[in-house]
Every structure is written in C-alpha cells, then in structure tokens.
Amino acid sequence: MTVVTWQQAEDTLTAAFEYLGAMRDAERAFLAAGSRTAWPEILRETRAGDYADVEAMPSPRLTRQCANLVEVMLTGDRPLANVIAEGHRALVGRVIVMQRWPGPDGFGWDLVWSRMGGELYNLARRQILPATSEAMRKAYSRAIGKVAVAMEAKGVTQR
C-alpha cells in the first residue's frame, strides 16, 4: 500500500482540475459560434499588424493517463473528490484556482474569505454560517486530508 501525503493529494487534485480545464469541449464551439461576431477581433489584430488569431491556440493533447486521473478524481461514477463534504466543495475549488492562478494580490486566506463572502455551508445544520478565514483554512485542510485517505485506500498516485 502506498502512503499518500497531504501535499500529494493536493497536487493530484490540482492536476486533475487543470486537466479537466484543458479537455476539449465539443459543445463549446457550437455555443460560441453565434455568441458574437469575430469582426472586433479582426480589427484588433489588424492594428497589431496582422490577421492572425493569436489567442485561438489549440488546447494541449491530453494523454489517456491524464483523462483517467480526471475520471478517478473528479468525473467518474464514484470520484474521489466526493469524500469532500458537499458544503466545502466550492471552497476547495476556489482555493485550488486561487493557489494555482493567483491574481495581482497573490494568495491569502483573507482573500479566500472575502471571495467566499465570509460564509461556509454547514452540512450538519443544513445552513450557511459565517466563518473566519482560519475556519476556511481548516476546512480546506481537512478536505484535502480526506482526499489523501481516499487516494491511499484506492491506491491512486499522481505520476
């Protein structure tokens, strides 16, 4: 049995989140096609000196291993992320995004607190309760700890 550390669980969950974002979405092109005209983009590129669409880079090809990690961690029948309390999933997702792509202010639990509106969902009481930034940090830490235990039990490790 492989021991999965808290940091490995966080890194694996972050990687699965990134892979999920990089996966091709077949409906996205269909929905975006009629959403707006391409003319402003062409004008902007004309001012830059060419007509190339520099922002429309193809998404990186994902390996089967990456897709399997996304399925095991996030999208399968019984994803390991389901061990995270339902009320804390939004917190975990927000923290992963904020840590991976910090804005101009960087990452801090006070910023997490303000973006979450200073509230957490309490599953036991089935209500939204005010929370401190320290309570959010502890809830996140416990959630990642649960993911580590689930990964260890299922034998999942990031490669």
Short mmCIF file of C-alpha atoms in Angstrom, two decimals:
data_model
loop_
_atom_site.label_atom_id
_atom_site.label_comp_id
_atom_site.label_asym_id
_atom_site.label_seq_id
_atom_site.Cartn_x
_atom_site.Cartn_y
_atom_site.Cartn_z
CA MET A 1 0.00 0.00 0.00
CA THR A 2 1.33 3.42 -0.99
CA VAL A 3 1.17 6.18 1.60
CA VAL A 4 -0.31 9.37 0.13
CA THR A 5 0.72 12.60 1.82
CA TRP A 6 -1.48 15.67 2.18
CA GLN A 7 0.69 17.56 -0.34
CA GLN A 8 0.47 14.72 -2.88
CA ALA A 9 -3.31 14.71 -2.54
CA GLU A 10 -3.49 18.48 -3.09
CA ASP A 11 -1.13 18.28 -6.08
CA THR A 12 -3.09 15.41 -7.63
CA LEU A 13 -6.42 17.18 -7.16
CA THR A 14 -4.95 20.36 -8.67
CA ALA A 15 -3.54 18.40 -11.63
CA ALA A 16 -6.90 16.73 -12.25
CA PHE A 17 -8.58 20.14 -12.10
CA GLU A 18 -6.10 21.52 -14.66
CA TYR A 19 -6.54 18.52 -16.95
CA LEU A 20 -10.31 18.89 -16.75
CA GLY A 21 -9.99 22.52 -17.83
CA ALA A 22 -7.76 21.54 -20.74
CA MET A 23 -10.10 18.85 -22.05
CA ARG A 24 -11.83 19.53 -25.32
CA ASP A 25 -15.46 20.57 -25.06
CA ALA A 26 -17.37 19.66 -28.22
CA GLU A 27 -20.38 21.83 -27.34
CA ARG A 28 -18.27 24.91 -26.59
CA ALA A 29 -17.54 25.67 -30.26
CA PHE A 30 -21.21 25.24 -31.18
CA LEU A 31 -22.40 27.56 -28.42
CA ALA A 32 -19.70 30.15 -29.01
CA ALA A 33 -20.24 30.26 -32.78
CA GLY A 34 -23.29 32.54 -32.63
CA SER A 35 -22.44 34.39 -29.44
CA ARG A 36 -20.71 37.36 -31.09
CA THR A 37 -19.11 38.48 -34.29
CA ALA A 38 -15.42 37.99 -35.00
CA TRP A 39 -15.11 41.44 -36.57
CA PRO A 40 -13.81 43.27 -33.44
CA GLU A 41 -11.11 40.62 -33.07
CA ILE A 42 -10.04 41.07 -36.69
CA LEU A 43 -9.84 44.83 -36.25
CA ARG A 44 -7.78 44.45 -33.12
CA GLU A 45 -5.36 42.10 -34.85
CA THR A 46 -5.18 44.45 -37.84
CA ARG A 47 -3.91 47.19 -35.54
CA ALA A 48 -1.30 44.74 -34.25
CA GLY A 49 -0.03 44.31 -37.80
CA ASP A 50 -1.51 41.01 -38.96
CA TYR A 51 -4.70 38.99 -39.25
CA ALA A 52 -3.51 36.02 -37.25
CA ASP A 53 -5.76 34.78 -34.49
CA VAL A 54 -3.08 34.50 -31.84
CA GLU A 55 -5.47 33.80 -28.97
CA ALA A 56 -7.04 30.71 -30.56
CA MET A 57 -4.30 28.27 -29.71
CA PRO A 58 -5.27 24.59 -29.77
CA SER A 59 -5.60 23.03 -26.35
CA PRO A 60 -2.80 20.64 -25.47
CA ARG A 61 -3.38 16.99 -26.20
CA LEU A 62 -4.01 15.08 -23.05
CA THR A 63 -2.75 11.58 -22.53
CA ARG A 64 -5.00 8.71 -21.60
CA GLN A 65 -3.33 8.81 -18.18
CA CYS A 66 -4.45 12.42 -17.70
CA ALA A 67 -8.02 11.58 -18.71
CA ASN A 68 -8.03 8.63 -16.32
CA LEU A 69 -6.83 10.84 -13.47
CA VAL A 70 -9.67 13.30 -14.15
CA GLU A 71 -12.17 10.45 -14.17
CA VAL A 72 -10.88 8.90 -10.94
CA MET A 73 -10.60 12.21 -9.11
CA LEU A 74 -13.50 14.30 -10.45
CA THR A 75 -15.88 12.92 -13.06
CA GLY A 76 -16.27 9.14 -12.75
CA ASP A 77 -19.09 7.15 -11.19
CA ARG A 78 -17.53 7.44 -7.74
CA PRO A 79 -14.90 10.20 -7.94
CA LEU A 80 -12.55 10.54 -5.01
CA ALA A 81 -13.48 14.22 -4.69
CA ASN A 82 -16.86 13.05 -3.37
CA VAL A 83 -15.22 12.46 0.01
CA ILE A 84 -15.12 16.25 0.39
CA ALA A 85 -18.15 17.45 2.31
CA GLU A 86 -20.72 18.86 -0.10
CA GLY A 87 -20.70 22.23 1.63
CA HIS A 88 -16.91 22.53 1.30
CA ARG A 89 -16.54 21.63 -2.38
CA ALA A 90 -16.95 25.24 -3.51
CA LEU A 91 -14.27 26.27 -1.01
CA VAL A 92 -11.85 23.59 -2.22
CA GLY A 93 -12.42 24.52 -5.86
CA ARG A 94 -11.92 28.22 -5.17
CA VAL A 95 -8.73 27.63 -3.17
CA ILE A 96 -7.26 25.40 -5.88
CA VAL A 97 -7.94 28.06 -8.51
CA MET A 98 -6.63 30.88 -6.34
CA GLN A 99 -3.45 28.97 -5.43
CA ARG A 100 -2.76 27.86 -8.99
CA TRP A 101 -3.57 31.18 -10.64
CA PRO A 102 -3.11 33.89 -8.02
CA GLY A 103 -4.25 37.31 -9.07
CA PRO A 104 -2.31 40.54 -8.63
CA ASP A 105 -2.87 40.37 -4.87
CA GLY A 106 -1.40 36.86 -4.62
CA PHE A 107 -2.96 34.15 -2.48
CA GLY A 108 -4.11 34.59 1.08
CA TRP A 109 -6.81 33.17 3.28
CA ASP A 110 -8.22 36.65 3.84
CA LEU A 111 -8.80 36.86 0.07
CA VAL A 112 -10.44 33.43 0.11
CA TRP A 113 -12.67 34.61 2.95
CA SER A 114 -13.75 37.72 1.05
CA ARG A 115 -14.38 35.82 -2.21
CA MET A 116 -16.48 33.25 -0.33
CA GLY A 117 -18.49 36.04 1.25
CA GLY A 118 -17.28 35.05 4.72
CA GLU A 119 -19.62 32.06 4.77
CA LEU A 120 -19.41 28.27 4.73
CA TYR A 121 -22.17 25.72 4.35
CA ASN A 122 -22.63 23.61 7.48
CA LEU A 123 -23.90 20.22 6.34
CA ALA A 124 -24.88 19.10 9.85
CA ARG A 125 -27.12 22.14 10.35
CA ARG A 126 -28.02 22.41 6.65
CA GLN A 127 -27.47 26.15 6.66
CA ILE A 128 -24.96 28.76 5.63
CA LEU A 129 -22.99 30.07 8.59
CA PRO A 130 -20.49 32.89 8.96
CA ALA A 131 -16.89 31.67 9.07
CA THR A 132 -13.45 33.13 9.65
CA SER A 133 -10.53 32.78 7.27
CA GLU A 134 -8.94 30.38 9.77
CA ALA A 135 -12.07 28.21 9.75
CA MET A 136 -11.88 28.11 5.96
CA ARG A 137 -8.22 27.13 6.07
CA LYS A 138 -9.01 24.30 8.49
CA ALA A 139 -11.98 23.11 6.43
CA TYR A 140 -9.78 23.05 3.31
CA SER A 141 -7.05 21.20 5.15
CA ARG A 142 -9.48 18.56 6.43
CA ALA A 143 -10.99 18.15 2.95
CA ILE A 144 -7.59 17.53 1.34
CA GLY A 145 -6.77 15.13 4.18
CA LYS A 146 -9.90 13.14 3.34
CA VAL A 147 -8.86 13.04 -0.32
CA ALA A 148 -5.42 11.71 0.73
CA VAL A 149 -7.04 8.92 2.75
CA ALA A 150 -9.35 8.03 -0.16
CA MET A 151 -6.44 8.03 -2.61
CA GLU A 152 -4.46 5.76 -0.32
CA ALA A 153 -7.38 3.37 0.07
CA LYS A 154 -7.90 3.19 -3.69
CA GLY A 155 -4.17 3.10 -4.50
CA VAL A 156 -4.20 6.27 -6.60
CA THR A 157 -0.99 8.23 -7.01
CA GLN A 158 -0.05 11.04 -9.38
CA ARG A 159 2.52 10.01 -11.96
#
